[in-house]
Short mmCIF file of C-alpha atoms and ligand atoms in Angstrom, two decimals:
data_model
loop_
_atom_site.label_atom_id
_atom_site.label_comp_id
_atom_site.label_asym_id
_atom_site.label_seq_id
_atom_site.Cartn_x
_atom_site.Cartn_y
_atom_site.Cartn_z
CA MET A 134 -88.04 235.80 160.21
CA GLN A 135 -84.54 236.09 161.64
CA LYS A 136 -81.73 236.29 159.14
CA LYS A 137 -79.22 233.44 158.93
CA ARG A 138 -75.93 234.46 160.56
CA ILE A 139 -72.37 233.48 159.80
CA GLY A 140 -69.10 234.53 161.42
CA ILE A 141 -65.60 235.24 160.20
CA LEU A 142 -62.28 235.59 161.99
CA THR A 143 -58.73 236.21 160.81
CA SER A 144 -56.00 234.41 162.73
CA GLY A 145 -52.18 234.16 162.79
CA GLY A 146 -49.81 236.57 161.06
CA ASP A 147 -51.57 239.20 158.98
CA CYS A 148 -51.01 239.55 155.27
CA PRO A 149 -52.22 241.68 152.37
CA GLY A 150 -55.53 240.44 150.98
CA LEU A 151 -57.30 239.66 154.27
CA ASN A 152 -59.65 242.59 153.79
CA ALA A 153 -60.43 241.44 150.26
CA VAL A 154 -61.59 238.11 151.75
CA ILE A 155 -63.73 239.89 154.36
CA ARG A 156 -65.31 242.09 151.68
CA GLY A 157 -65.94 239.07 149.45
CA VAL A 158 -67.62 237.21 152.31
CA VAL A 159 -69.83 240.16 153.26
CA LYS A 160 -71.01 240.84 149.70
CA ALA A 161 -71.66 237.16 148.91
CA ALA A 162 -73.52 236.69 152.22
CA ASP A 163 -75.56 239.86 151.68
CA LYS A 164 -76.80 238.47 148.37
CA LEU A 165 -78.16 235.48 150.30
CA HIS A 166 -79.67 237.86 152.91
CA TRP A 167 -77.34 236.49 155.59
CA GLU A 168 -75.77 238.55 158.34
CA VAL A 169 -72.00 238.47 158.97
CA ILE A 170 -70.34 238.85 162.35
CA GLY A 171 -66.61 239.57 162.49
CA PHE A 172 -64.87 238.21 165.57
CA ILE A 173 -62.10 240.48 166.82
CA ASP A 174 -58.47 239.34 167.20
CA GLY A 175 -58.89 235.86 165.83
CA PHE A 176 -60.28 233.03 167.94
CA GLU A 177 -59.94 235.19 171.07
CA GLY A 178 -63.10 237.03 169.98
CA LEU A 179 -65.05 233.78 170.52
CA LEU A 180 -64.55 233.87 174.26
CA PRO A 181 -67.60 235.05 176.25
CA PRO A 182 -68.84 237.78 176.48
CA GLY A 183 -67.52 237.80 172.91
CA ASP A 184 -65.66 240.48 171.03
CA TYR A 185 -67.29 241.03 167.67
CA ARG A 186 -68.90 243.51 165.33
CA ILE A 187 -71.47 243.31 162.59
CA LEU A 188 -69.89 243.41 159.16
CA ASP A 189 -72.12 244.80 156.44
CA ARG A 190 -71.68 246.55 153.12
CA PRO A 191 -71.21 250.07 154.60
CA SER A 192 -68.62 248.89 157.16
CA THR A 193 -66.60 246.99 154.56
CA THR A 194 -66.66 249.44 151.72
CA HIS A 195 -63.28 250.64 150.38
CA ILE A 196 -61.33 248.12 152.47
CA MET A 197 -59.92 246.22 149.50
CA PRO A 198 -56.69 248.28 149.20
CA MET A 199 -56.01 248.19 152.92
CA GLY A 200 -53.26 245.97 154.29
CA GLY A 201 -53.77 244.05 157.56
CA THR A 202 -57.23 243.03 158.72
CA ILE A 203 -60.04 245.30 159.91
CA ILE A 204 -61.05 242.70 162.52
CA GLY A 205 -57.58 242.20 163.99
CA THR A 206 -55.61 239.01 164.45
CA THR A 207 -53.25 237.27 166.83
CA ASN A 208 -50.96 234.26 166.79
CA LYS A 209 -51.17 233.91 170.57
CA GLY A 210 -53.87 233.27 173.13
CA HIS A 211 -56.18 230.50 174.29
CA PHE A 212 -56.67 228.74 170.98
CA VAL A 213 -53.07 228.19 169.87
CA SER A 214 -52.70 224.55 168.89
CA LYS A 215 -49.47 224.77 166.93
CA VAL A 216 -46.66 227.30 166.38
CA GLY A 217 -44.56 227.01 163.21
CA GLU A 218 -43.49 223.41 162.79
CA GLY A 219 -43.99 222.84 166.51
CA ASN A 220 -45.91 220.01 168.09
CA LYS A 221 -49.67 219.98 167.95
CA THR A 222 -51.51 220.52 171.22
CA MET A 223 -55.22 220.31 171.96
CA VAL A 224 -57.16 223.47 172.74
CA ALA A 225 -58.38 223.14 176.34
CA PRO A 226 -61.90 221.58 176.47
CA GLU A 227 -63.26 224.39 178.68
CA ILE A 228 -62.13 226.96 176.08
CA VAL A 229 -63.82 224.97 173.30
CA GLU A 230 -67.05 224.86 175.34
CA LYS A 231 -66.94 228.60 176.04
CA ALA A 232 -66.59 229.30 172.32
CA ARG A 233 -69.40 226.87 171.54
CA SER A 234 -71.77 228.60 173.96
CA LEU A 235 -71.03 232.01 172.45
CA LEU A 236 -71.56 230.79 168.88
CA GLU A 237 -74.84 229.16 169.91
CA LYS A 238 -75.97 232.30 171.71
CA LEU A 239 -75.22 234.37 168.62
CA ARG A 240 -76.90 231.79 166.35
CA ILE A 241 -73.80 231.42 164.15
CA GLU A 242 -74.51 228.76 161.51
CA GLY A 243 -71.13 228.84 159.82
CA LEU A 244 -67.74 230.16 160.94
CA ILE A 245 -65.11 231.12 158.37
CA VAL A 246 -61.57 230.83 159.72
CA VAL A 247 -58.95 232.65 157.67
CA GLY A 248 -55.52 231.42 158.68
CA GLY A 249 -52.31 229.53 157.97
CA ASP A 250 -51.18 226.11 159.14
CA GLY A 251 -51.44 226.82 162.89
CA SER A 252 -54.86 228.52 162.73
CA LEU A 253 -56.28 225.87 160.41
CA THR A 254 -55.04 223.21 162.85
CA THR A 255 -57.18 224.89 165.51
CA ALA A 256 -60.05 225.20 163.00
CA LEU A 257 -59.87 221.47 162.35
CA GLN A 258 -60.02 220.71 166.08
CA LEU A 259 -63.10 222.90 166.43
CA PHE A 260 -64.71 221.25 163.41
CA GLU A 261 -64.03 217.83 164.95
CA ALA A 262 -65.69 219.13 168.13
CA GLY A 263 -68.82 219.87 166.08
CA PHE A 264 -68.33 223.53 165.04
CA PRO A 265 -69.61 224.50 161.56
CA ILE A 266 -66.19 225.56 160.28
CA VAL A 267 -65.03 226.53 156.80
CA GLY A 268 -61.37 227.46 156.19
CA VAL A 269 -59.63 230.03 154.02
CA PRO A 270 -55.87 229.47 153.59
CA LYS A 271 -53.67 232.51 154.19
CA THR A 272 -49.93 233.04 154.46
CA ILE A 273 -47.25 235.07 152.77
CA ASP A 274 -45.03 231.96 153.02
CA ASN A 275 -47.14 230.04 150.43
CA ASP A 276 -46.25 226.83 152.25
CA LEU A 277 -49.71 225.28 152.71
CA GLU A 278 -50.49 221.94 151.13
CA ALA A 279 -53.71 221.41 149.17
CA THR A 280 -53.72 224.83 147.54
CA ALA A 281 -51.47 225.93 144.69
CA MET A 282 -51.30 229.43 146.13
CA THR A 283 -52.26 231.43 149.18
CA PHE A 284 -53.12 235.12 149.00
CA GLY A 285 -50.51 237.43 150.53
CA PHE A 286 -47.66 235.62 148.82
CA ASP A 287 -47.74 237.73 145.68
CA SER A 288 -47.71 240.96 147.72
CA ALA A 289 -44.75 239.73 149.77
CA VAL A 290 -42.88 238.85 146.57
CA ALA A 291 -43.66 242.32 145.20
CA ALA A 292 -42.02 243.83 148.31
CA VAL A 293 -38.91 241.71 147.70
CA VAL A 294 -38.73 242.74 144.05
CA ASP A 295 -39.09 246.40 144.97
CA ALA A 296 -36.30 246.03 147.55
CA LEU A 297 -34.00 244.31 145.03
CA ASP A 298 -34.63 247.03 142.44
CA ARG A 299 -33.52 249.58 145.02
CA LEU A 300 -30.57 247.54 146.27
CA GLN A 301 -29.33 247.01 142.70
CA THR A 302 -28.61 250.69 142.10
CA THR A 303 -26.72 251.19 145.34
CA ALA A 304 -24.84 247.89 144.86
CA ALA A 305 -23.82 248.93 141.34
CA SER A 306 -22.75 252.42 142.41
CA HIS A 307 -20.47 251.05 145.17
CA LYS A 308 -19.48 247.77 143.49
CA ARG A 309 -20.79 245.99 146.57
CA VAL A 310 -22.45 242.72 147.44
CA MET A 311 -25.91 243.28 148.93
CA VAL A 312 -27.51 240.50 150.92
CA LEU A 313 -31.30 240.65 151.34
CA GLU A 314 -32.82 238.45 154.06
CA VAL A 315 -36.47 237.62 153.37
CA MET A 316 -39.24 235.79 155.24
CA GLY A 317 -40.82 232.42 154.47
CA ARG A 318 -40.13 230.29 157.56
CA HIS A 319 -39.02 226.82 156.44
CA ALA A 320 -39.97 227.32 152.80
CA GLY A 321 -38.06 229.24 150.15
CA TRP A 322 -40.97 230.40 147.97
CA ILE A 323 -40.64 234.11 148.72
CA ALA A 324 -36.87 234.02 148.17
CA LEU A 325 -37.18 232.01 144.95
CA TYR A 326 -39.95 234.04 143.30
CA GLY A 327 -38.69 237.40 144.61
CA GLY A 328 -35.10 236.62 143.68
CA LEU A 329 -35.98 235.51 140.17
CA ALA A 330 -38.21 238.52 139.49
CA GLY A 331 -35.77 240.95 141.10
CA GLY A 332 -32.72 239.80 139.14
CA ALA A 333 -30.80 238.29 142.07
CA ASN A 334 -27.50 236.57 141.30
CA ALA A 335 -27.77 234.08 144.17
CA ILE A 336 -30.76 232.70 146.07
CA LEU A 337 -30.34 230.65 149.22
CA VAL A 338 -33.39 228.62 150.24
CA PRO A 339 -34.00 226.17 153.10
CA GLU A 340 -34.64 223.32 150.66
CA ILE A 341 -31.14 223.52 149.10
CA PRO A 342 -28.40 223.64 151.76
CA PHE A 343 -25.63 225.93 150.52
CA SER A 344 -21.84 226.03 150.62
CA TYR A 345 -20.05 229.31 151.35
CA ASP A 346 -17.24 228.17 149.03
CA LYS A 347 -19.61 227.76 146.08
CA LEU A 348 -21.39 231.04 146.76
CA CYS A 349 -18.16 233.02 147.12
CA GLU A 350 -16.61 231.40 144.05
CA VAL A 351 -19.54 232.72 141.97
CA ILE A 352 -19.13 236.21 143.42
CA LYS A 353 -15.39 236.18 142.64
CA ILE A 354 -15.98 234.94 139.08
CA ARG A 355 -18.53 237.69 138.53
CA ASP A 356 -16.11 240.28 139.89
CA TYR A 357 -13.31 239.03 137.65
CA ALA A 358 -15.66 239.23 134.64
CA GLY A 359 -16.45 242.87 135.46
CA ALA A 360 -19.79 242.37 137.25
CA HIS A 361 -18.74 244.05 140.47
CA ALA A 362 -22.18 244.21 142.09
CA THR A 363 -23.92 241.06 143.30
CA LEU A 364 -27.37 240.62 144.80
CA VAL A 365 -27.87 237.69 147.16
CA VAL A 366 -31.34 236.78 148.47
CA VAL A 367 -31.31 234.67 151.62
CA ALA A 368 -34.47 233.03 152.96
CA GLU A 369 -34.65 233.37 156.76
CA GLY A 370 -34.71 229.56 157.00
CA ALA A 371 -31.70 228.95 154.71
CA VAL A 372 -29.05 226.59 156.06
CA PRO A 373 -25.40 226.07 155.18
CA ILE A 374 -24.47 222.44 154.42
CA GLY A 375 -24.10 220.67 157.76
CA GLY A 376 -25.39 223.74 159.61
CA GLN A 377 -28.64 224.71 161.29
CA GLU A 378 -31.35 227.31 160.92
CA MET A 379 -30.62 230.60 162.69
CA TYR A 380 -32.99 231.92 165.31
CA GLN A 381 -33.24 235.31 166.93
CA GLN A 382 -32.99 235.38 170.68
CA LYS A 383 -36.08 234.02 172.33
CA SER A 384 -38.60 236.73 173.19
CA ASN A 385 -40.00 237.15 176.72
CA THR A 386 -42.89 234.90 175.69
CA GLY A 387 -40.37 232.13 174.97
CA GLU A 388 -41.17 232.22 171.26
CA SER A 389 -38.37 231.39 168.78
CA ARG A 390 -38.29 233.40 165.58
CA LEU A 391 -36.12 232.74 162.56
CA GLY A 392 -33.66 235.48 161.63
CA GLY A 393 -30.02 236.46 161.47
CA ILE A 394 -28.75 234.31 158.60
CA GLY A 395 -28.43 237.37 156.32
CA ASP A 396 -25.78 238.96 158.52
CA VAL A 397 -23.85 235.71 158.83
CA VAL A 398 -23.85 235.19 155.06
CA ALA A 399 -22.73 238.80 154.48
CA ARG A 400 -19.89 238.43 156.99
CA GLU A 401 -18.66 235.23 155.34
CA ILE A 402 -18.82 236.78 151.86
CA ALA A 403 -16.80 239.81 152.99
CA LEU A 404 -14.21 237.59 154.67
CA ARG A 405 -13.82 235.16 151.79
CA THR A 406 -14.04 237.55 148.81
CA GLY A 407 -12.69 240.76 150.30
CA LYS A 408 -15.68 242.58 148.82
CA GLU A 409 -17.58 245.26 150.66
CA THR A 410 -20.85 243.59 151.68
CA ARG A 411 -23.99 244.91 153.33
CA THR A 412 -27.13 243.24 154.68
CA CYS A 413 -30.73 244.37 154.49
CA VAL A 414 -33.39 242.51 156.48
CA LEU A 415 -36.73 243.16 154.80
CA GLY A 416 -38.81 241.87 157.73
CA HIS A 417 -42.41 242.91 158.18
CA LEU A 418 -42.36 245.26 155.19
CA GLN A 419 -43.22 242.03 153.35
CA ARG A 420 -46.45 241.71 155.31
CA GLY A 421 -47.74 245.28 155.17
CA GLY A 422 -49.26 247.63 152.66
CA ALA A 423 -51.78 247.28 149.88
CA PRO A 424 -52.32 243.86 148.31
CA THR A 425 -51.29 243.30 144.71
CA THR A 426 -53.95 242.83 142.00
CA LEU A 427 -53.48 239.08 142.17
CA ASP A 428 -53.99 238.97 145.95
CA ARG A 429 -57.09 241.17 145.72
CA ILE A 430 -58.58 238.81 143.16
CA LEU A 431 -57.57 235.62 144.96
CA GLY A 432 -58.79 236.99 148.31
CA THR A 433 -62.13 238.00 146.79
CA ARG A 434 -62.56 234.61 145.11
CA PHE A 435 -61.71 232.83 148.37
CA GLY A 436 -64.23 234.94 150.32
CA VAL A 437 -67.05 234.31 147.85
CA SER A 438 -66.25 230.57 147.67
CA ALA A 439 -66.14 230.25 151.48
CA VAL A 440 -69.74 231.50 151.64
CA GLN A 441 -70.61 229.02 148.90
CA LEU A 442 -69.12 226.17 150.99
CA ILE A 443 -71.35 227.17 153.91
CA GLU A 444 -74.40 227.34 151.64
CA ASP A 445 -73.56 223.82 150.44
CA ASN A 446 -73.04 222.61 154.06
CA LYS A 447 -69.48 221.61 153.24
CA PHE A 448 -68.14 222.11 156.73
CA GLY A 449 -64.61 220.92 157.55
CA GLN A 450 -63.52 222.06 154.10
CA MET A 451 -61.34 224.97 153.08
CA VAL A 452 -61.23 226.86 149.82
CA SER A 453 -58.30 225.96 147.64
CA TYR A 454 -56.82 227.31 144.41
CA GLN A 455 -56.06 224.62 141.87
CA ASN A 456 -55.78 224.75 138.09
CA TYR A 457 -57.07 228.34 138.00
CA GLN A 458 -60.24 227.30 139.87
CA VAL A 459 -61.27 227.77 143.49
CA THR A 460 -62.70 224.60 144.94
CA GLY A 461 -63.22 222.97 148.36
CA VAL A 462 -60.83 220.46 149.96
CA PRO A 463 -60.79 218.91 153.45
CA ILE A 464 -58.92 221.15 155.92
CA ALA A 465 -57.24 217.93 157.09
CA ASP A 466 -55.48 217.68 153.71
CA ALA A 467 -53.85 221.07 154.14
CA VAL A 468 -52.52 221.12 157.68
CA ASN A 469 -49.41 219.52 159.14
CA ARG A 470 -47.83 219.07 155.74
CA LEU A 471 -45.56 221.89 154.67
CA ARG A 472 -45.38 222.57 150.95
CA ARG A 473 -41.78 223.39 150.16
CA VAL A 474 -39.72 224.26 147.09
CA THR A 475 -38.70 221.18 145.10
CA PRO A 476 -35.03 221.47 144.13
CA GLU A 477 -35.72 219.59 140.87
CA SER A 478 -38.65 221.85 139.91
CA GLN A 479 -38.92 223.83 136.69
CA MET A 480 -38.78 227.10 138.68
CA VAL A 481 -35.40 226.20 140.17
CA ALA A 482 -34.19 224.98 136.76
CA THR A 483 -35.30 228.28 135.21
CA ALA A 484 -33.42 230.21 137.85
CA ARG A 485 -30.31 228.13 137.23
CA ALA A 486 -30.69 228.80 133.49
CA MET A 487 -30.55 232.49 134.41
CA ASP A 488 -27.15 231.86 136.08
CA ILE A 489 -28.67 232.19 139.53
CA CYS A 490 -26.50 230.38 142.07
CA PHE A 491 -28.15 228.34 144.84
CA GLY A 492 -24.85 227.75 146.60
CA ASP A 493 -24.87 224.02 145.86
O1 F6P B 300 -45.65 233.03 158.58
C1 F6P B 300 -45.54 234.35 158.20
C2 F6P B 300 -44.31 234.99 158.77
O2 F6P B 300 -44.26 236.34 158.29
C3 F6P B 300 -43.02 234.26 158.51
O3 F6P B 300 -42.54 234.44 157.20
C4 F6P B 300 -42.14 234.85 159.59
O4 F6P B 300 -41.11 233.95 159.95
C5 F6P B 300 -43.10 235.01 160.74
O5 F6P B 300 -44.40 235.05 160.18
C6 F6P B 300 -42.88 236.25 161.56
O6 F6P B 300 -43.79 236.23 162.61
P1 F6P B 300 -44.03 237.45 163.59
O7 F6P B 300 -44.94 238.42 162.89
O8 F6P B 300 -44.70 236.83 164.76
O9 F6P B 300 -42.72 238.08 163.89
#
């Protein structure tokens, strides 16, 4: 008798923990005597003749500590249905049909899509077109609704904390202000958690528009009190009151990417306080390297639970972390609704209690 076959693909920006998911899927499927096919470079691997490889125990051994994804990913191509907060578009019907014919030819009875908001939007379209899809939420930004946490976030925060620990010693030696620009798109989770754990003195997040006057007043007061070094964490999507998000120049593909606010904030601080100020843009260091313990565990739990969803025929659902349990929720509940920092939350209140300034 032929073995049951399932597929997995990783889509969108990579993040630490993807390989833990793949390993979890392969081991859980192997226990059920199912075969796993990994599609290469996200949804693009579904296009005939198909780009895929068999994933089994030997080919997925020792991949847990590896950053990135062993089956590749992309946030471009034929299946893009949404970029960032951009408008939703439909994947072209002929592309959907090509993917369908390949999955049928390969006898795929369940397809696990590991991705963030954009990729899960595509996954939902494919599910609505009749594909046996199960989702796994992934993003360092931690901004997906319907799950309390995504894997990759903790590893990104760890990179921010490590950077702040290093910036602290150079800031103290030179009595400087150091501004660290971090990722997160339109959500301030990475800045908030990283800033709190790394001992930042100010955290600027998209959800709390900031005033340069307020920020600089805090820096001057600290200086006057003898605290000559100040660490400022700026989320890439942070906005001054009445201002707008800053974007890097459009790339040749016409894509807009957030970035640049760190330098602007540093320039304003130097001008208004007279203090020597430097910027560090952490960038993709937040996305690379080995996953933290938490991301390895969450990724593994997500992988195992995704196989369970297929076994239970719960297609159209994605795994979700809630109240310390992994459960299934409709993919439709997670997409198109950004989960952002709540200014009135206990986390923000805790940060304020630690004298962290939000510039408001
Ligand atoms: O969504 C993850 C993320 O790392 C964002 O925090 C960041 O704005 C974006 O992706 C960067 O994308 P790219 O890798 O395409 O430059």
